[in-house]
CSV table of C-alpha atoms and ligand atoms in Angstrom, one decimal:
chain,number,residue,atom,x,y,z
A,1309,MET,CA,-3.3,42.5,40.9
A,1310,GLY,CA,-5.5,39.5,41.5
A,1311,GLU,CA,-3.7,36.3,42.4
A,1312,TYR,CA,-5.8,33.1,42.3
A,1313,ASP,CA,-5.1,29.7,43.7
A,1314,ILE,CA,-7.0,27.2,41.6
A,1315,ALA,CA,-7.4,23.4,41.9
A,1316,VAL,CA,-7.7,21.7,38.5
A,1317,ILE,CA,-9.1,18.2,38.0
A,1318,GLY,CA,-8.9,17.1,34.4
A,1319,GLY,CA,-10.7,13.9,35.3
A,1320,ASP,CA,-11.8,11.1,32.9
A,1321,GLY,CA,-12.2,10.6,29.2
A,1322,ILE,CA,-12.1,13.8,27.2
A,1323,GLY,CA,-11.8,15.8,30.5
A,1324,PRO,CA,-8.0,16.3,30.5
A,1325,GLU,CA,-8.0,17.3,26.8
A,1326,VAL,CA,-10.7,20.0,27.1
A,1327,THR,CA,-9.2,21.2,30.4
A,1328,ALA,CA,-5.8,21.8,28.7
A,1329,GLU,CA,-7.5,24.1,26.2
A,1330,ALA,CA,-9.4,26.0,29.0
A,1331,MET,CA,-6.0,26.5,30.8
A,1332,LYS,CA,-4.4,27.9,27.6
A,1333,VAL,CA,-7.2,30.5,27.6
A,1334,LEU,CA,-6.9,31.1,31.3
A,1335,ASP,CA,-3.1,31.8,30.8
A,1336,ALA,CA,-3.8,34.2,27.9
A,1337,ALA,CA,-6.5,36.0,29.9
A,1338,ALA,CA,-4.1,36.4,32.9
A,1339,GLU,CA,-1.4,37.8,30.6
A,1340,VAL,CA,-3.7,40.3,28.9
A,1341,TYR,CA,-5.8,41.3,31.9
A,1342,GLY,CA,-2.9,41.4,34.5
A,1343,PHE,CA,-3.7,38.8,37.1
A,1344,SER,CA,-1.9,35.6,38.1
A,1345,VAL,CA,-3.0,32.1,38.6
A,1346,ASN,CA,-1.4,29.4,40.7
A,1347,ARG,CA,-2.7,26.0,39.5
A,1348,THR,CA,-2.6,22.8,41.5
A,1349,GLU,CA,-3.4,19.8,39.3
A,1350,LEU,CA,-5.2,17.0,41.1
A,1351,PRO,CA,-4.9,13.5,39.7
A,1352,PHE,CA,-8.3,12.2,40.8
A,1353,GLY,CA,-10.6,10.3,38.5
A,1354,SER,CA,-11.3,6.8,37.4
A,1355,ASP,CA,-7.7,5.9,36.3
A,1356,HIS,CA,-6.4,7.1,39.7
A,1357,PHE,CA,-9.1,5.1,41.5
A,1358,LEU,CA,-8.4,1.9,39.5
A,1359,GLU,CA,-4.7,2.3,40.1
A,1360,HIS,CA,-4.6,3.4,43.8
A,1361,GLY,CA,-8.1,2.5,45.1
A,1362,GLU,CA,-8.8,6.0,46.4
A,1363,ILE,CA,-11.4,8.4,45.0
A,1364,PHE,CA,-10.9,11.7,46.7
A,1365,PRO,CA,-8.7,11.5,49.9
A,1366,ASP,CA,-10.1,13.6,52.7
A,1367,ALA,CA,-6.9,15.6,53.2
A,1368,ALA,CA,-6.9,16.6,49.5
A,1369,PHE,CA,-10.6,17.4,49.7
A,1370,GLU,CA,-10.2,19.6,52.8
A,1371,GLU,CA,-7.4,21.6,50.9
A,1372,LEU,CA,-10.0,22.6,48.4
A,1373,ARG,CA,-11.6,24.9,51.0
A,1374,GLY,CA,-8.6,27.1,51.0
A,1375,ARG,CA,-8.5,27.6,47.2
A,1376,ASP,CA,-10.2,30.4,45.2
A,1377,ALA,CA,-11.8,28.1,42.7
A,1378,ILE,CA,-11.9,24.5,41.3
A,1379,PHE,CA,-12.0,23.6,37.6
A,1380,LEU,CA,-13.2,20.2,36.6
A,1381,GLY,CA,-12.9,18.7,33.1
A,1382,ALA,CA,-15.3,15.7,33.2
A,1383,ILE,CA,-15.9,12.6,35.4
A,1384,GLY,CA,-17.4,9.2,34.5
A,1385,ASP,CA,-16.1,5.9,33.3
A,1386,PRO,CA,-17.9,2.8,32.2
A,1387,ARG,CA,-15.4,0.5,33.9
A,1388,LEU,CA,-16.7,1.6,37.3
A,1389,PRO,CA,-20.0,0.9,39.0
A,1390,VAL,CA,-22.7,3.4,37.8
A,1391,GLY,CA,-22.5,6.7,39.8
A,1392,LYS,CA,-19.5,5.7,42.0
A,1393,ILE,CA,-17.0,8.2,40.7
A,1394,GLU,CA,-19.6,10.8,40.0
A,1395,TYR,CA,-20.8,10.7,43.6
A,1396,GLY,CA,-17.2,10.5,44.9
A,1397,ILE,CA,-16.0,13.6,43.1
A,1398,ILE,CA,-18.7,15.8,41.6
A,1399,ALA,CA,-21.5,15.2,44.0
A,1400,ARG,CA,-19.1,15.3,47.0
A,1401,MET,CA,-17.8,18.7,46.0
A,1402,ARG,CA,-21.4,20.0,45.4
A,1403,PHE,CA,-22.7,18.7,48.7
A,1404,ASP,CA,-19.7,19.0,51.1
A,1405,LEU,CA,-18.7,22.5,49.8
A,1406,ASP,CA,-22.4,23.4,49.9
A,1407,LEU,CA,-22.3,24.6,46.3
A,1408,TYR,CA,-26.1,25.2,46.3
A,1409,LEU,CA,-26.4,27.0,43.0
A,1410,ASN,CA,-25.7,25.4,39.6
A,1411,LEU,CA,-25.8,28.2,37.1
A,1412,ARG,CA,-26.3,27.1,33.6
A,1413,PRO,CA,-26.4,29.8,31.0
A,1414,ILE,CA,-28.0,29.0,27.6
A,1415,GLN,CA,-26.9,31.5,25.0
A,1416,LEU,CA,-26.8,31.3,21.2
A,1417,PHE,CA,-23.7,32.9,19.6
A,1418,THR,CA,-25.0,32.7,16.1
A,1419,GLU,CA,-28.1,31.6,14.3
A,1420,GLY,CA,-26.3,28.8,12.4
A,1421,LEU,CA,-25.5,26.9,15.6
A,1422,CYS,CA,-29.2,26.6,16.6
A,1423,PRO,CA,-31.1,23.5,15.5
A,1424,LEU,CA,-34.4,25.3,15.8
A,1425,LYS,CA,-35.8,27.1,12.7
A,1426,GLY,CA,-35.6,30.9,12.7
A,1427,LYS,CA,-34.2,31.4,16.2
A,1428,ARG,CA,-31.7,34.2,16.5
A,1429,PRO,CA,-29.1,35.0,19.2
A,1430,GLU,CA,-31.6,37.4,20.9
A,1431,ASP,CA,-34.1,34.6,21.2
A,1432,VAL,CA,-31.9,32.3,23.2
A,1433,ASP,CA,-30.4,34.0,26.2
A,1434,MET,CA,-31.3,32.6,29.5
A,1435,VAL,CA,-29.8,31.2,32.7
A,1436,ILE,CA,-31.1,28.1,34.4
A,1437,VAL,CA,-30.6,28.2,38.1
A,1438,ARG,CA,-30.5,24.6,39.2
A,1439,GLU,CA,-30.8,23.9,42.9
A,1440,ASN,CA,-27.7,21.8,43.5
A,1441,THR,CA,-27.6,20.2,46.9
A,1442,GLU,CA,-31.1,18.7,47.5
A,1443,GLY,CA,-33.9,17.0,45.7
A,1444,ALA,CA,-33.5,13.6,44.1
A,1445,TYR,CA,-29.7,13.9,44.5
A,1446,SER,CA,-29.8,13.9,48.3
A,1447,GLY,CA,-28.7,10.2,48.2
A,1448,MET,CA,-31.3,8.9,50.6
A,1449,HIS,CA,-32.2,5.5,49.1
A,1450,GLY,CA,-32.5,1.9,50.0
A,1451,PHE,CA,-33.3,-1.6,48.7
A,1452,MET,CA,-35.4,-4.3,50.2
A,1453,HIS,CA,-35.1,-8.0,49.0
A,1454,LYS,CA,-32.3,-6.9,46.8
A,1455,GLY,CA,-31.9,-9.1,43.7
A,1456,GLN,CA,-35.2,-11.0,44.4
A,1457,ALA,CA,-38.4,-11.0,42.5
A,1458,LEU,CA,-40.2,-8.9,45.1
A,1459,GLU,CA,-37.4,-6.3,45.3
A,1460,VAL,CA,-38.4,-2.8,46.4
A,1461,SER,CA,-36.2,0.2,45.9
A,1462,THR,CA,-36.8,3.7,47.2
A,1463,GLN,CA,-35.2,7.1,46.9
A,1464,THR,CA,-36.4,10.1,48.8
A,1465,MET,CA,-36.4,13.6,47.3
A,1466,THR,CA,-35.6,16.1,50.0
A,1467,TYR,CA,-36.4,19.8,49.9
A,1468,THR,CA,-35.8,22.2,52.8
A,1469,ARG,CA,-37.3,25.6,53.1
A,1470,GLN,CA,-33.9,27.1,53.4
A,1471,GLY,CA,-32.4,25.3,50.5
A,1472,THR,CA,-35.4,26.1,48.3
A,1473,GLU,CA,-35.5,29.7,49.3
A,1474,ARG,CA,-31.8,30.5,48.8
A,1475,ALA,CA,-31.9,29.1,45.2
A,1476,ILE,CA,-35.1,31.0,44.4
A,1477,ARG,CA,-33.8,34.3,45.9
A,1478,TYR,CA,-30.6,34.0,43.9
A,1479,ALA,CA,-32.7,33.6,40.7
A,1480,PHE,CA,-34.6,36.8,41.5
A,1481,GLU,CA,-31.4,38.7,42.2
A,1482,LEU,CA,-29.9,37.4,39.0
A,1483,ALA,CA,-32.9,38.5,37.0
A,1484,MET,CA,-32.5,42.0,38.5
A,1485,SER,CA,-28.8,42.2,37.7
A,1486,ARG,CA,-29.1,40.8,34.2
A,1487,ASN,CA,-31.5,43.6,33.6
A,1488,LYS,CA,-33.1,41.9,30.5
A,1489,ARG,CA,-36.7,40.8,30.7
A,1490,LYS,CA,-36.5,40.8,34.6
A,1491,GLN,CA,-38.4,37.6,34.6
A,1492,VAL,CA,-38.1,34.4,36.6
A,1493,THR,CA,-39.8,31.2,35.7
A,1494,LEU,CA,-40.3,28.5,38.3
A,1495,ILE,CA,-40.0,25.1,36.7
A,1496,ASP,CA,-41.3,22.2,38.8
A,1497,LYS,CA,-43.7,19.2,38.7
A,1498,ALA,CA,-45.9,20.3,41.6
A,1499,ASN,CA,-48.9,18.7,39.9
A,1500,ALA,CA,-47.4,15.2,40.4
A,1501,ILE,CA,-44.6,15.6,43.0
A,1502,ARG,CA,-46.6,17.0,45.9
A,1503,ALA,CA,-43.5,17.9,47.8
A,1504,HIS,CA,-42.9,20.6,45.1
A,1505,ASP,CA,-45.7,22.6,46.8
A,1506,LEU,CA,-42.8,23.9,49.0
A,1507,TRP,CA,-41.3,25.4,45.8
A,1508,THR,CA,-44.7,26.9,44.8
A,1509,ARG,CA,-45.1,28.6,48.2
A,1510,THR,CA,-41.5,29.7,48.6
A,1511,PHE,CA,-41.4,31.1,45.1
A,1512,ALA,CA,-44.6,33.2,45.8
A,1513,GLY,CA,-43.1,34.5,49.0
A,1514,VAL,CA,-39.7,35.5,47.5
A,1515,ALA,CA,-41.5,37.1,44.5
A,1516,ARG,CA,-43.2,39.6,46.8
A,1517,GLU,CA,-39.8,41.0,47.7
A,1518,PHE,CA,-39.1,41.7,44.0
A,1519,PRO,CA,-42.0,43.7,42.7
A,1520,GLU,CA,-40.1,44.6,39.5
A,1521,VAL,CA,-39.6,41.0,38.5
A,1522,THR,CA,-42.3,39.3,36.4
A,1523,THR,CA,-43.0,35.7,37.4
A,1524,GLU,CA,-43.9,32.7,35.3
A,1525,HIS,CA,-44.5,29.1,36.1
A,1526,ALA,CA,-44.1,26.0,33.9
A,1527,TYR,CA,-44.3,22.3,34.8
A,1528,ILE,CA,-41.1,20.5,33.6
A,1529,ASP,CA,-42.8,18.7,30.7
A,1530,ALA,CA,-44.3,21.9,29.4
A,1531,ALA,CA,-41.0,23.8,30.0
A,1532,CYS,CA,-39.3,21.3,27.7
A,1533,MET,CA,-41.8,22.0,25.1
A,1534,TRP,CA,-41.5,25.8,25.5
A,1535,MET,CA,-37.7,25.6,25.4
A,1536,ILE,CA,-38.0,24.2,21.9
A,1537,LYS,CA,-41.0,26.2,20.7
A,1538,ASN,CA,-40.3,29.6,22.3
A,1539,PRO,CA,-36.9,29.8,23.9
A,1540,GLU,CA,-37.3,33.6,23.8
A,1541,TRP,CA,-39.8,33.2,26.7
A,1542,PHE,CA,-37.1,32.4,29.2
A,1543,ASP,CA,-34.8,34.9,31.0
A,1544,VAL,CA,-34.0,33.3,34.4
A,1545,ALA,CA,-35.5,30.0,35.4
A,1546,VAL,CA,-35.1,28.3,38.8
A,1547,THR,CA,-35.8,24.6,39.3
A,1548,PRO,CA,-35.1,21.6,41.6
A,1549,ASN,CA,-31.9,19.6,41.1
A,1550,LEU,CA,-33.1,16.7,38.9
A,1551,LEU,CA,-35.3,18.8,36.7
A,1552,GLY,CA,-32.4,21.2,36.2
A,1553,ASP,CA,-30.1,18.4,35.2
A,1554,ILE,CA,-32.6,17.3,32.5
A,1555,ILE,CA,-33.6,20.6,31.0
A,1556,THR,CA,-30.0,21.9,30.7
A,1557,ASP,CA,-29.1,19.1,28.4
A,1558,LEU,CA,-32.0,20.2,26.2
A,1559,GLY,CA,-30.9,23.8,26.6
A,1560,ALA,CA,-27.4,22.8,25.5
A,1561,MET,CA,-28.8,21.5,22.2
A,1562,VAL,CA,-30.7,24.7,21.7
A,1563,GLN,CA,-27.5,26.7,21.9
A,1564,GLY,CA,-25.7,24.4,19.6
A,1565,GLY,CA,-24.7,21.2,21.4
A,1566,MET,CA,-23.2,19.7,24.5
A,1567,GLY,CA,-19.8,21.0,23.4
A,1568,LEU,CA,-20.9,24.5,24.2
A,1569,ALA,CA,-22.6,24.4,27.6
A,1570,ALA,CA,-20.8,25.5,30.7
A,1571,SER,CA,-21.8,25.6,34.3
A,1572,ALA,CA,-20.8,27.2,37.7
A,1573,ASN,CA,-21.5,25.3,40.9
A,1574,ILE,CA,-21.3,28.1,43.4
A,1575,HIS,CA,-21.8,29.1,47.0
A,1576,PRO,CA,-21.5,32.9,46.7
A,1577,GLY,CA,-18.4,34.0,48.7
A,1578,ARG,CA,-16.9,30.6,49.0
A,1579,VAL,CA,-14.6,28.3,46.9
A,1580,SER,CA,-16.7,27.2,43.9
A,1581,LEU,CA,-16.6,24.7,41.1
A,1582,PHE,CA,-16.6,25.3,37.3
A,1583,GLU,CA,-17.2,22.6,34.7
A,1584,PRO,CA,-18.6,22.0,31.3
A,1585,ILE,CA,-22.0,20.2,31.7
A,1586,HIS,CA,-21.0,17.4,29.3
A,1587,GLY,CA,-19.7,14.1,30.5
A,1588,SER,CA,-16.4,12.3,29.9
A,1589,ALA,CA,-17.4,10.9,26.4
A,1590,PRO,CA,-14.9,7.9,26.8
A,1591,LYS,CA,-15.3,6.9,23.2
A,1592,HIS,CA,-13.9,10.2,22.0
A,1593,ALA,CA,-11.1,10.3,24.5
A,1594,GLY,CA,-7.6,10.8,23.2
A,1595,ASN,CA,-8.7,11.6,19.6
A,1596,ASN,CA,-8.1,15.3,19.8
A,1597,SER,CA,-11.7,15.7,18.5
A,1598,ALA,CA,-13.8,16.8,21.4
A,1599,SER,CA,-14.9,20.4,21.6
A,1600,PRO,CA,-13.3,22.3,24.4
A,1601,VAL,CA,-15.7,25.3,23.9
A,1602,ALA,CA,-17.8,24.4,27.0
A,1603,ALA,CA,-14.7,24.0,29.1
A,1604,ILE,CA,-13.4,27.4,27.9
A,1605,MET,CA,-16.8,29.0,28.7
A,1606,ALA,CA,-16.6,27.4,32.2
A,1607,CYS,CA,-13.3,29.0,32.6
A,1608,GLY,CA,-14.9,32.3,31.6
A,1609,MET,CA,-17.6,31.8,34.3
A,1610,MET,CA,-14.8,31.1,36.8
A,1611,LEU,CA,-13.1,34.4,36.0
A,1612,ASP,CA,-16.5,36.2,36.3
A,1613,TYR,CA,-17.0,34.7,39.7
A,1614,LEU,CA,-13.5,35.6,40.8
A,1615,GLY,CA,-14.3,39.2,39.9
A,1616,GLU,CA,-12.2,39.4,36.7
A,1617,LYS,CA,-15.2,40.7,34.8
A,1618,PRO,CA,-13.4,42.2,31.8
A,1619,ALA,CA,-11.4,39.0,31.2
A,1620,ALA,CA,-14.7,37.0,31.5
A,1621,ALA,CA,-16.5,39.2,29.1
A,1622,ALA,CA,-13.5,39.0,26.7
A,1623,ILE,CA,-13.7,35.2,26.6
A,1624,ASN,CA,-17.4,35.4,25.8
A,1625,GLY,CA,-16.7,38.1,23.2
A,1626,ALA,CA,-13.9,36.1,21.6
A,1627,MET,CA,-16.0,33.0,21.4
A,1628,ARG,CA,-18.9,35.0,19.8
A,1629,GLU,CA,-16.5,36.6,17.3
A,1630,LEU,CA,-14.9,33.2,16.4
A,1631,PHE,CA,-18.4,31.7,15.7
A,1632,CYS,CA,-19.7,34.8,13.9
A,1633,SER,CA,-16.7,35.0,11.6
A,1634,GLU,CA,-16.9,31.2,11.1
A,1635,ARG,CA,-13.4,30.6,12.2
A,1636,LEU,CA,-15.3,28.2,14.5
A,1637,THR,CA,-18.2,26.5,12.8
A,1638,GLY,CA,-19.5,24.2,15.4
A,1639,ALA,CA,-18.9,22.7,18.8
A,1640,GLY,CA,-19.5,19.1,18.0
A,1641,THR,CA,-17.1,16.2,18.2
A,1642,GLY,CA,-14.8,16.4,15.2
A,1643,ASP,CA,-15.7,19.9,14.2
A,1644,HIS,CA,-12.2,21.2,15.0
A,1645,PRO,CA,-9.1,19.5,16.5
A,1646,THR,CA,-9.4,20.0,20.2
A,1647,ASN,CA,-5.9,21.5,20.6
A,1648,GLU,CA,-6.5,24.2,18.0
A,1649,VAL,CA,-9.5,25.7,19.7
A,1650,GLY,CA,-7.7,27.0,22.8
A,1651,ASP,CA,-5.1,28.6,20.6
A,1652,LEU,CA,-7.8,30.3,18.5
A,1653,VAL,CA,-9.5,31.7,21.6
A,1654,ALA,CA,-6.2,32.7,23.3
A,1655,GLY,CA,-5.1,34.4,20.0
A,1656,GLU,CA,-8.3,36.3,19.9
A,1657,LEU,CA,-7.8,37.5,23.5
A,1658,ARG,CA,-4.3,38.6,22.8
A,1659,GLN,CA,-5.2,40.3,19.6
A,1660,PRO,CA,-8.9,40.8,19.0
A,1661,ALA,CA,-9.8,40.6,15.3
A,1662,SER,CA,-11.7,43.8,15.7
A,1663,SER,CA,-8.5,45.7,16.5
A,1664,VAL,CA,-6.3,44.1,13.7
B,1446,IPM,C1,-24.4,17.2,35.3
B,1446,IPM,C2,-24.2,15.7,35.3
B,1446,IPM,C3,-24.2,15.1,36.7
B,1446,IPM,C4,-25.5,15.4,37.3
B,1446,IPM,C5,-23.8,13.7,36.8
B,1446,IPM,C6,-22.5,13.4,36.2
B,1446,IPM,C7,-23.9,13.1,38.2
B,1446,IPM,O1,-25.2,15.1,34.5
B,1446,IPM,O2,-23.6,17.9,35.9
B,1446,IPM,O3,-25.4,17.7,34.7
B,1446,IPM,O4,-26.5,14.6,37.1
B,1446,IPM,O5,-25.6,16.4,38.0
B,1447,MG,MG1,-26.5,16.4,33.5
């Protein structure tokens, strides 16, 4: 029987509320599929920082390495300087645990959730593989003449051959294992960002190792357009960090909203981080109105990563069933009380409607 040691960071804003629902579903999955979970709740986030002056103490951070997975609700708070807590918690985990892949599936449960006319579930089923440790997020930046009229600010995008190649190779392997269209699209901006030529060349090299996989290419601006016009053209897409950040918010809307989009920040074989892609939405915090669907789906991705495939598939199936039967009708703020959604999904896991 699997036994998993998981660190849980509820975080800021709506983070703790959506995390609580994901944990209800995790407990139900453990019960039904016969594994056990030992959870360690970590208090880090903006409140903790404002009260104690620490963001993520090194000792607590190092303990993460010994766990099986990390679950994060959301981080971000307008009371703090822009980016401070995001860099101290989310980016630190991504960089220092070398979580080089950010997997962001975009899947449509039911036609009614899609804002695009005439798109069906079979038209929206893709995974964006976002490179997660380099690019514009590397943090190399500086200011000259700060605060003065002639101020200059710079930030360097960094791409390494190894970092680029490992993300691209994973995308090809994923296209093979999904066994759908067996297609990988490279999304970049090589026509303007000349450093993306490394992506162009690396992609071509890795593609030669996967003769069964069809390759496509789209510049990020065109990819945004295709994502709306023809989402059915995408199977797996791989893209640098910043572009992946941007296009996955767009993808979230195509599948029905930010309340639905989950992500896995992984380094295969090592402790990895699972989180909804939405932020902390401070204005909705404490109202019991935020959708925890994305957090629950992130929990499903965590179980898939841990090897609990039937439990992961059941969470996905339960969610699809709830949307298709209209017991869940949306994943926007206020569509359902937050604390009822976890119960619905947990109930569906314990007693699937199809078996009643
Ligand atoms: C995301 C978020 C983060 C990012 C922020 C919170 C730093 O937008 O996970 O998509 O830009 O990666
Ligand atoms: Mg983002």
